[in-house]
PDB file of C-alpha atoms in Angstrom:
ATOM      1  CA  UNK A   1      -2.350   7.058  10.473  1.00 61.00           C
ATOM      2  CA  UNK A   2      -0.134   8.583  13.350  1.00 76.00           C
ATOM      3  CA  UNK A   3       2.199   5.991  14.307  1.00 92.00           C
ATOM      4  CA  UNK A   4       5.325   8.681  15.250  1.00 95.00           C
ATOM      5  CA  UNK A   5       3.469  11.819  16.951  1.00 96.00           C
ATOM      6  CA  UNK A   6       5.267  15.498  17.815  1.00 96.00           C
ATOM      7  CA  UNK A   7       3.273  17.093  19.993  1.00 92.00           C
ATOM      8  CA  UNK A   8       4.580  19.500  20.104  1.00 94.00           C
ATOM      9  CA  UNK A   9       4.569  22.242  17.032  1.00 94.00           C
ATOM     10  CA  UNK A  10       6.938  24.496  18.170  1.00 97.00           C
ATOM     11  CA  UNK A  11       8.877  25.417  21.238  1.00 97.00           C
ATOM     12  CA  UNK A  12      11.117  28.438  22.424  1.00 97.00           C
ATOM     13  CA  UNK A  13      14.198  28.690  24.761  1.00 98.00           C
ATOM     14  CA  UNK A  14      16.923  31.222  25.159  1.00 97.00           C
ATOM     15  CA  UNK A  15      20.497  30.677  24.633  1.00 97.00           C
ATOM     16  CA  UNK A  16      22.644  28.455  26.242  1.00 97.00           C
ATOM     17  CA  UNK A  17      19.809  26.489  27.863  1.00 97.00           C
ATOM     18  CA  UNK A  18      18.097  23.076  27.384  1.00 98.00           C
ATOM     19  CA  UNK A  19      16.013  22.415  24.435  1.00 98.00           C
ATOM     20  CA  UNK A  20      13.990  19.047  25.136  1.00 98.00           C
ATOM     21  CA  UNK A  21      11.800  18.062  22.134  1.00 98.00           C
ATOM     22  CA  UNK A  22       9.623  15.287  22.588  1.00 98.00           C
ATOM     23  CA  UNK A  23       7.882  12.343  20.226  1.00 98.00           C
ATOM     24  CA  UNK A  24       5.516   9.342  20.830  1.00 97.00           C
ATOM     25  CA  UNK A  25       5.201   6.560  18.563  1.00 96.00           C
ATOM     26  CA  UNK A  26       2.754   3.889  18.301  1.00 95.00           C
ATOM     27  CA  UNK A  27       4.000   0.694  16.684  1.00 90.00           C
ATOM     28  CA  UNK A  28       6.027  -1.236  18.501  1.00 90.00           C
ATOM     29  CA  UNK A  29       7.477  -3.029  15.663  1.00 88.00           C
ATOM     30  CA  UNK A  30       9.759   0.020  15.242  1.00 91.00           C
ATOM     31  CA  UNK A  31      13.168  -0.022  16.080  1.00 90.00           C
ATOM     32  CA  UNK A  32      15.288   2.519  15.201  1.00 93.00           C
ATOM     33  CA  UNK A  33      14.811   6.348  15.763  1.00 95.00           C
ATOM     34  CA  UNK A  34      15.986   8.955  13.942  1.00 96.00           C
ATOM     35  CA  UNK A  35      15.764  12.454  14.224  1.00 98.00           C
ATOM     36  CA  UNK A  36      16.246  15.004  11.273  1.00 97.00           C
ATOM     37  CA  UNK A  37      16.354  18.610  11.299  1.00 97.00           C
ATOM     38  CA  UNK A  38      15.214  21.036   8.542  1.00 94.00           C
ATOM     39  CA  UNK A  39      15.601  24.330   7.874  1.00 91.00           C
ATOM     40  CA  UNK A  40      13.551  26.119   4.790  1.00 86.00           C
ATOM     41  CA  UNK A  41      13.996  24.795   1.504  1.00 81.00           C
ATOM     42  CA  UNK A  42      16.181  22.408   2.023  1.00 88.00           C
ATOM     43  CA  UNK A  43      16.476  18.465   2.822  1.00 92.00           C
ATOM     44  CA  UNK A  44      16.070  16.815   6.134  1.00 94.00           C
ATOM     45  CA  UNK A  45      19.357  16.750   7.764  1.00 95.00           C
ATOM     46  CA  UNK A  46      20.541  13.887   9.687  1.00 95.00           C
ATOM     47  CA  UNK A  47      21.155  14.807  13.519  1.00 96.00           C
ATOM     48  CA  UNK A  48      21.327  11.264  15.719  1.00 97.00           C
ATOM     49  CA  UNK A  49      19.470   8.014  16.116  1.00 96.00           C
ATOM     50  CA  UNK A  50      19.095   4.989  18.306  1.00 96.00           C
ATOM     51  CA  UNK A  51      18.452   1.583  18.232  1.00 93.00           C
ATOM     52  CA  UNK A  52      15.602   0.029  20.275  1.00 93.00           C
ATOM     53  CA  UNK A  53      18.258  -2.419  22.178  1.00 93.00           C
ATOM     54  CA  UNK A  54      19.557   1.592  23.588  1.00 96.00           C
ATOM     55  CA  UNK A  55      18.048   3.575  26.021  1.00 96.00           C
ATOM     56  CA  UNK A  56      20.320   6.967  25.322  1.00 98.00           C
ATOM     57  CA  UNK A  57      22.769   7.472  22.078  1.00 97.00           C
ATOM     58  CA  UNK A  58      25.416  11.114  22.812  1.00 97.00           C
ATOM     59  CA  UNK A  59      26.719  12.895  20.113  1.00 96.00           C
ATOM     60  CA  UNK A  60      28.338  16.305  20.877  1.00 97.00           C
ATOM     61  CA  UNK A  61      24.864  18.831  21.868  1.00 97.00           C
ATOM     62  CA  UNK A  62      22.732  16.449  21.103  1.00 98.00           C
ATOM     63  CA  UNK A  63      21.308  13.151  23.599  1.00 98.00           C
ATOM     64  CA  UNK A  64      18.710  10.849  22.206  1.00 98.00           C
ATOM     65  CA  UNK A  65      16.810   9.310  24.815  1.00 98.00           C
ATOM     66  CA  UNK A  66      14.398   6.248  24.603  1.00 98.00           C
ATOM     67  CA  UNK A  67      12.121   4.978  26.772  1.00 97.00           C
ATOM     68  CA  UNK A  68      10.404   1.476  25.223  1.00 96.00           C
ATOM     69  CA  UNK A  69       7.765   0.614  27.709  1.00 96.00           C
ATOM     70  CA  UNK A  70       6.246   4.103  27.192  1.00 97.00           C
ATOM     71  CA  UNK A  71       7.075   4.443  23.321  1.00 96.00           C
ATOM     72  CA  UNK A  72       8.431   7.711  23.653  1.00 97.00           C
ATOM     73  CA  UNK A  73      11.896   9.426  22.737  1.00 97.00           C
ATOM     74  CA  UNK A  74      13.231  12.504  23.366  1.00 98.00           C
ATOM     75  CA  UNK A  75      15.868  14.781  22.228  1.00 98.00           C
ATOM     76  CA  UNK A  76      17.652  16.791  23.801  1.00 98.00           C
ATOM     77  CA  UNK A  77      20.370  20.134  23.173  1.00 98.00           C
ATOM     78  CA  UNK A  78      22.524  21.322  25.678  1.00 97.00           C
ATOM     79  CA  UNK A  79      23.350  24.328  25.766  1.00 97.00           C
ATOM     80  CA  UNK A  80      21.432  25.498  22.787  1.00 98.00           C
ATOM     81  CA  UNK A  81      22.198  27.837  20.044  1.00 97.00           C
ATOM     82  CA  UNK A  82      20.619  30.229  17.954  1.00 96.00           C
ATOM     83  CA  UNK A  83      21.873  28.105  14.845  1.00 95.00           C
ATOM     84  CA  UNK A  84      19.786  24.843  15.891  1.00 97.00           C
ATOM     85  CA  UNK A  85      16.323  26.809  14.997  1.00 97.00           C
ATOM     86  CA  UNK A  86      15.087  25.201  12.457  1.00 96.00           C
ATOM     87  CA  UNK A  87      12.296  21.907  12.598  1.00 96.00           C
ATOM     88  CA  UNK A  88      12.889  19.003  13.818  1.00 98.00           C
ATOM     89  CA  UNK A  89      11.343  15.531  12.684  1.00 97.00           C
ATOM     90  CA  UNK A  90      11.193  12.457  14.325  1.00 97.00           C
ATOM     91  CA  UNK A  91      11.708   9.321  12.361  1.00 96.00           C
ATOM     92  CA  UNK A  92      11.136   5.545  12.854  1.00 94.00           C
ATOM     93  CA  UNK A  93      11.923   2.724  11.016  1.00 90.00           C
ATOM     94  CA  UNK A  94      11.306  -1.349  11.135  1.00 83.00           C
ATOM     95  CA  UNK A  95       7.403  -1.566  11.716  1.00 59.00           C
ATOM     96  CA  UNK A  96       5.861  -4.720  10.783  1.00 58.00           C
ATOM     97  CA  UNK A  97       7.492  -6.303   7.771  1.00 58.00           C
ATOM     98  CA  UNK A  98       9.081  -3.320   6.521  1.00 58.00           C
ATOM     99  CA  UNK A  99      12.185  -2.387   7.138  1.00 61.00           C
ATOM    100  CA  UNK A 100      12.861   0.323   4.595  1.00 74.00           C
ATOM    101  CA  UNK A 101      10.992   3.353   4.882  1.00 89.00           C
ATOM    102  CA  UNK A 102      10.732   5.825   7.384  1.00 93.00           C
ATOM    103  CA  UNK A 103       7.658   7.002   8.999  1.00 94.00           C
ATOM    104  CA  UNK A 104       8.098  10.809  10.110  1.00 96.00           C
ATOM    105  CA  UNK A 105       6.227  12.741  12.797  1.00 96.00           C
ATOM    106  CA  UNK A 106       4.531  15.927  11.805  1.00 94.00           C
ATOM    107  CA  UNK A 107       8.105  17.618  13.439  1.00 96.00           C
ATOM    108  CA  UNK A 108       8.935  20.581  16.018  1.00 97.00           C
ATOM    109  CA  UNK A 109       9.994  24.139  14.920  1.00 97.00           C
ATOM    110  CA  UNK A 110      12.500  25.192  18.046  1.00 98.00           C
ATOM    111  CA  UNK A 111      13.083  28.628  17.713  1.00 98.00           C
ATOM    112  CA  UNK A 112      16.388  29.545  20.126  1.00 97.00           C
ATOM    113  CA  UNK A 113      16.639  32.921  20.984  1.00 95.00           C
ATOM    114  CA  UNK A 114      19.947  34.973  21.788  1.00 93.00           C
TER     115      UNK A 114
ATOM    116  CA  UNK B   1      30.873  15.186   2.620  1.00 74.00           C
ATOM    117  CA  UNK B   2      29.401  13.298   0.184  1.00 79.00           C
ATOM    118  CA  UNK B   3      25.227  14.348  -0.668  1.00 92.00           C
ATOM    119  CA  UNK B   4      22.244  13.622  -2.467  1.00 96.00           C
ATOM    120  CA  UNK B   5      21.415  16.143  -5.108  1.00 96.00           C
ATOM    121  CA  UNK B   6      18.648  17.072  -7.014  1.00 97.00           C
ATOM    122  CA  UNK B   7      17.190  18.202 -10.047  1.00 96.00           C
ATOM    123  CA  UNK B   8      15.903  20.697 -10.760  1.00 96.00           C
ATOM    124  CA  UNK B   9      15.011  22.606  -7.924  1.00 95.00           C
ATOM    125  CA  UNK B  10      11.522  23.669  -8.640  1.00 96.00           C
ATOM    126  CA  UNK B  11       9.393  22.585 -11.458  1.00 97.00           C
ATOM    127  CA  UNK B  12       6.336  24.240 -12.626  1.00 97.00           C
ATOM    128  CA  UNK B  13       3.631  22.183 -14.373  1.00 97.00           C
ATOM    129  CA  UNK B  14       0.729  22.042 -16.384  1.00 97.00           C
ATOM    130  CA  UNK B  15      -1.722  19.305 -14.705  1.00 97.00           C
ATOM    131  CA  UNK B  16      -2.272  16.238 -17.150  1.00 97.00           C
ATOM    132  CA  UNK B  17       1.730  16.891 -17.945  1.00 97.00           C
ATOM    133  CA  UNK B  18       4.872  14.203 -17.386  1.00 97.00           C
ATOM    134  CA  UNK B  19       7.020  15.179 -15.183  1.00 98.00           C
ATOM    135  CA  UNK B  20      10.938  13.446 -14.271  1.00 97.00           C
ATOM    136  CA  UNK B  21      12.339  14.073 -11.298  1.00 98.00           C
ATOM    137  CA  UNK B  22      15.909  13.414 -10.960  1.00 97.00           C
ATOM    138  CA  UNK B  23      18.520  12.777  -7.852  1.00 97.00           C
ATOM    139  CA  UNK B  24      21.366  11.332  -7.889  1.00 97.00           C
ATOM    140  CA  UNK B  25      22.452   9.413  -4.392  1.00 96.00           C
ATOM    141  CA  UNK B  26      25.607   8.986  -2.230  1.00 94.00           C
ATOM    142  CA  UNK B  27      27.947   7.187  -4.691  1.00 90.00           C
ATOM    143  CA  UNK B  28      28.419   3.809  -2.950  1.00 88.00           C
ATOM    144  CA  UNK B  29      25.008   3.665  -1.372  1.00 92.00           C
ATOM    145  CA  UNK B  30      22.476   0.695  -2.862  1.00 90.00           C
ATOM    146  CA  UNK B  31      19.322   1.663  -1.487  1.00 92.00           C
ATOM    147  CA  UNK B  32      17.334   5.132  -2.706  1.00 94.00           C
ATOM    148  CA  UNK B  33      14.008   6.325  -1.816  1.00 95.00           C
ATOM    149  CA  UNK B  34      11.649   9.406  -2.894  1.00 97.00           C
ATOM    150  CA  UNK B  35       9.690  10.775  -0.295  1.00 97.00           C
ATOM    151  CA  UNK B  36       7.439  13.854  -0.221  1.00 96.00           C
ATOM    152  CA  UNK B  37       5.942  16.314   1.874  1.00 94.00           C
ATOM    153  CA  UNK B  38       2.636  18.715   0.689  1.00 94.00           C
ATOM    154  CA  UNK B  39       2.781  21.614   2.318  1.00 90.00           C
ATOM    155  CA  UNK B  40       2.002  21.619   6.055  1.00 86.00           C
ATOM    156  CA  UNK B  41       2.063  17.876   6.194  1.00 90.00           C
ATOM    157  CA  UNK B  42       3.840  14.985   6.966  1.00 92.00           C
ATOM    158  CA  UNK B  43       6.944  13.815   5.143  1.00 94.00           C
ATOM    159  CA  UNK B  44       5.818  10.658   3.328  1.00 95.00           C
ATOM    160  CA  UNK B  45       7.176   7.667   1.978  1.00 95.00           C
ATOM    161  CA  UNK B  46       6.781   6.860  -1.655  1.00 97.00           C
ATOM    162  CA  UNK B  47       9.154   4.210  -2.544  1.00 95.00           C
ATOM    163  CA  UNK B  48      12.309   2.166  -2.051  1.00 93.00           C
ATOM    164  CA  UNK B  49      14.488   0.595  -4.995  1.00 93.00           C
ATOM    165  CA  UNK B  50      17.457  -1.946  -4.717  1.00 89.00           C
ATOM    166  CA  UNK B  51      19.047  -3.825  -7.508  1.00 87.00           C
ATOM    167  CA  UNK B  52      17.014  -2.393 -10.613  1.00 89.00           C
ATOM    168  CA  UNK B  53      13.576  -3.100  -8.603  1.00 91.00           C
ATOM    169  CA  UNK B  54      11.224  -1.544  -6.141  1.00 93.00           C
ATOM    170  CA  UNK B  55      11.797  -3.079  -2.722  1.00 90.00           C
ATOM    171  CA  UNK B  56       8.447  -1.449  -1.146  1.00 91.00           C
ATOM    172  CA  UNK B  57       6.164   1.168  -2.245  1.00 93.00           C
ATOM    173  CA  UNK B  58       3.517   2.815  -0.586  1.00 93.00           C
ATOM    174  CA  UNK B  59      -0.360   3.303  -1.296  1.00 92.00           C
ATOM    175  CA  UNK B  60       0.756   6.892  -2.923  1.00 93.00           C
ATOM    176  CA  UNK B  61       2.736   5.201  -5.462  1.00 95.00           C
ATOM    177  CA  UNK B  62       0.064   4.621  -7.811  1.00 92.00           C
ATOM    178  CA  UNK B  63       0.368   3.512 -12.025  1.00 93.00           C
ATOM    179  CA  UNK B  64       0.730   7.727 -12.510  1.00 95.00           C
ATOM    180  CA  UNK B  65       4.319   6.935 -10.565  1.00 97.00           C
ATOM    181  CA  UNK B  66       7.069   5.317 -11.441  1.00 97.00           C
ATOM    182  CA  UNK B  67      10.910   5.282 -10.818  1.00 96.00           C
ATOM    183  CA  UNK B  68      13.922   4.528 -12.560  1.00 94.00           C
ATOM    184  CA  UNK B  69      17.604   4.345 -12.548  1.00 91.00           C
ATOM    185  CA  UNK B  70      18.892   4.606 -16.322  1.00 86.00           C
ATOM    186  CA  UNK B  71      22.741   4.906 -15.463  1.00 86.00           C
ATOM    187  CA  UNK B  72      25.392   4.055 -12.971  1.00 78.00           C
ATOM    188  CA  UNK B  73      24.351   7.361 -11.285  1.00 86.00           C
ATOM    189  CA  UNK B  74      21.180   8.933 -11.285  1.00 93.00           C
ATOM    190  CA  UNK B  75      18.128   7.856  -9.718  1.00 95.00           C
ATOM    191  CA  UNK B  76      14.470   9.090 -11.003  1.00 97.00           C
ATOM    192  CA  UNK B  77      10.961   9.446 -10.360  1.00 97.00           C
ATOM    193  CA  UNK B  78       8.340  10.118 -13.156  1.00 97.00           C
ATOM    194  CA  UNK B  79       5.106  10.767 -12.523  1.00 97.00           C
ATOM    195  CA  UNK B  80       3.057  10.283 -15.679  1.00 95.00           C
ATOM    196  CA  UNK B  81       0.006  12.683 -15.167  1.00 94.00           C
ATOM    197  CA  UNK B  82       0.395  15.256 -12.985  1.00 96.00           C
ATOM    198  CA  UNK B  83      -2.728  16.162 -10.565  1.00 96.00           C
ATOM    199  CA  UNK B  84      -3.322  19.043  -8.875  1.00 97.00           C
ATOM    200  CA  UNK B  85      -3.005  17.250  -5.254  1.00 96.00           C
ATOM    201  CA  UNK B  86       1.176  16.085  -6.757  1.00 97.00           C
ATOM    202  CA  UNK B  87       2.140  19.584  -5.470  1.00 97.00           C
ATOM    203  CA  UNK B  88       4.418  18.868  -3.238  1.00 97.00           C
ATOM    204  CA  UNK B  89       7.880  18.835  -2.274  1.00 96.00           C
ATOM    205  CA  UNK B  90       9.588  15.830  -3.194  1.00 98.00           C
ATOM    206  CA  UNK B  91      12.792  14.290  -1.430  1.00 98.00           C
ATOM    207  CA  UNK B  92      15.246  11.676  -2.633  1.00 97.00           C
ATOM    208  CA  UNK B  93      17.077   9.873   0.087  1.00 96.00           C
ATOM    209  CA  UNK B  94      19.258   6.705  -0.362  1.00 95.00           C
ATOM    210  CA  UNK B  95      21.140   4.716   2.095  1.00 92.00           C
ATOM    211  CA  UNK B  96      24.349   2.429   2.436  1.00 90.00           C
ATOM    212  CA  UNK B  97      22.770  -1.305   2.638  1.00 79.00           C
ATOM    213  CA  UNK B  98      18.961  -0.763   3.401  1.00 66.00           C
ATOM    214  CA  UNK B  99      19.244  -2.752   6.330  1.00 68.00           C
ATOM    215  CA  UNK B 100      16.764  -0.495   8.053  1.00 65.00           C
ATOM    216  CA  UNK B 101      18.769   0.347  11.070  1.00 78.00           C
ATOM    217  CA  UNK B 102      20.902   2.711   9.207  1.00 85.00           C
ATOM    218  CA  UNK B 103      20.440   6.291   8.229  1.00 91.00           C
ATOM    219  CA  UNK B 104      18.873   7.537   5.064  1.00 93.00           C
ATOM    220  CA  UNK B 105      20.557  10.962   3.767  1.00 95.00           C
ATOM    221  CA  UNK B 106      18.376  13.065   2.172  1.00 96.00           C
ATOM    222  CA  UNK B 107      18.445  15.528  -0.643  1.00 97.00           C
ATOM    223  CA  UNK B 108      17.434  18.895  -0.910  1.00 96.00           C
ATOM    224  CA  UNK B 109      14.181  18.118  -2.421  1.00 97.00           C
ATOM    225  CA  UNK B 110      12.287  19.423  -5.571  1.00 97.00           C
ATOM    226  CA  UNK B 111       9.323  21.884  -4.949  1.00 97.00           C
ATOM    227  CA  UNK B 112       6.869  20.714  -7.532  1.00 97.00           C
ATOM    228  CA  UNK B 113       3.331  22.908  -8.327  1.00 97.00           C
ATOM    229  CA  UNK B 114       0.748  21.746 -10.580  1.00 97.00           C
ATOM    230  CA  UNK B 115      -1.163  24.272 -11.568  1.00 96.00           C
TER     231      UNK B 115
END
């Protein structure tokens, strides 16, 4: 059961540029997107999410973008720092009749180097 | 910042062995959750609660499961036989008004092993 998909298992960029992380979903009762980072041993930490009635939420680095009619989001951090390495999970919530839990992709490690 | 904290840690087990997990949410948040992730997997939902009862559960949350909140603060899950396959690490989350288009804040998570 894949209904939110990463991709992606990792991904690399340098300093100061674009990171662009990527996630698919397949139910299109969802709607709202989260996305959670994690670092080792610790709790997912809430970055940014969207509603499906957006197509783009800003906060600070970070740009959630969401396109319905392909069921895919995106994040993206500009300019990138060594500090956001870490994974990063996907998250959707609202499919069919249930409007409490969260269904999580399999998540991204970014690794940003200086 | 208010957070969701939880006990203990890590927990080491004998399978066939009870074991209490225990979190305690955001103070004025009315919906909690326990999640967990084995290693090199998904997270995965386990449960919601609201009001003294479970709101949803999932196919994971079998009769070994079970979850409780026994004061005005803490929030737990009990598994009542501990398998080998309940390694894991487990997550507590809760949430302001479980409307579903809100954010659930996560704890640090307890790193069970059955051995």
């Amino acid at each position: 059961d894949q209904q939110v998909k990463q991709n992606s298992p990792s991904l690399s960029v340098q300093e100061g540029r674009i990171s662009i992380l990527n996630c698919d979903y397949t139910n299109s009762m969802f709607d709202y997107f989260l996305w959670y980072k994690k670092y080792p041993a610790e709790g997912p930490t809430f970055l940014i999410s969207i509603s499906s009635i957006k197509d783009k939420n800003e906060d600070g680095r970070f740009t959630v973008f969401l396109n319905k009619s392909a069921k895919h989001l995106s994040l993206h951090i500009v300019p990138s720092q060594p500090g956001d390495s870490a994974v990063y999970f996907c998250a959707a919530s609202g499919g069919g009749g249930s409007n409490y839990k969260l269904t999580f992709g399999k998540g991204t490690l970014l690794t940003v180097n200086p | 910042e208010p957070e969701v904290t939880q006990t203990p840690s890590h927990q080491v087990t004998q399978m066939g062995q009870e074991v209490i997990l225990r979190c305690v949410p955001i103070s004025n948040h009315l919906y909690f959750y326990w999640y967990r992730q084995i290693l090199g997997q998904k997270v995965e939902f386990l449960v919601s609660f609201y009001n003294n009862e479970i709101s949803e559960k999932s196919e994971i949350f079998d009769d070994q499961f079970s979850v409780e909140r026994p004061d005005g603060s803490n929030f737990t899950l009990k598994i009542r036989s501990t398998k080998l396959e309940d390694s894991a690490m487990y997550f507590c989350a809760s949430s302001e008004q479980g409307t579903g288009q809100e954010t659930q804040y996560f704890g640090p998570g307890t790193r069970l092993l059955v051995l």
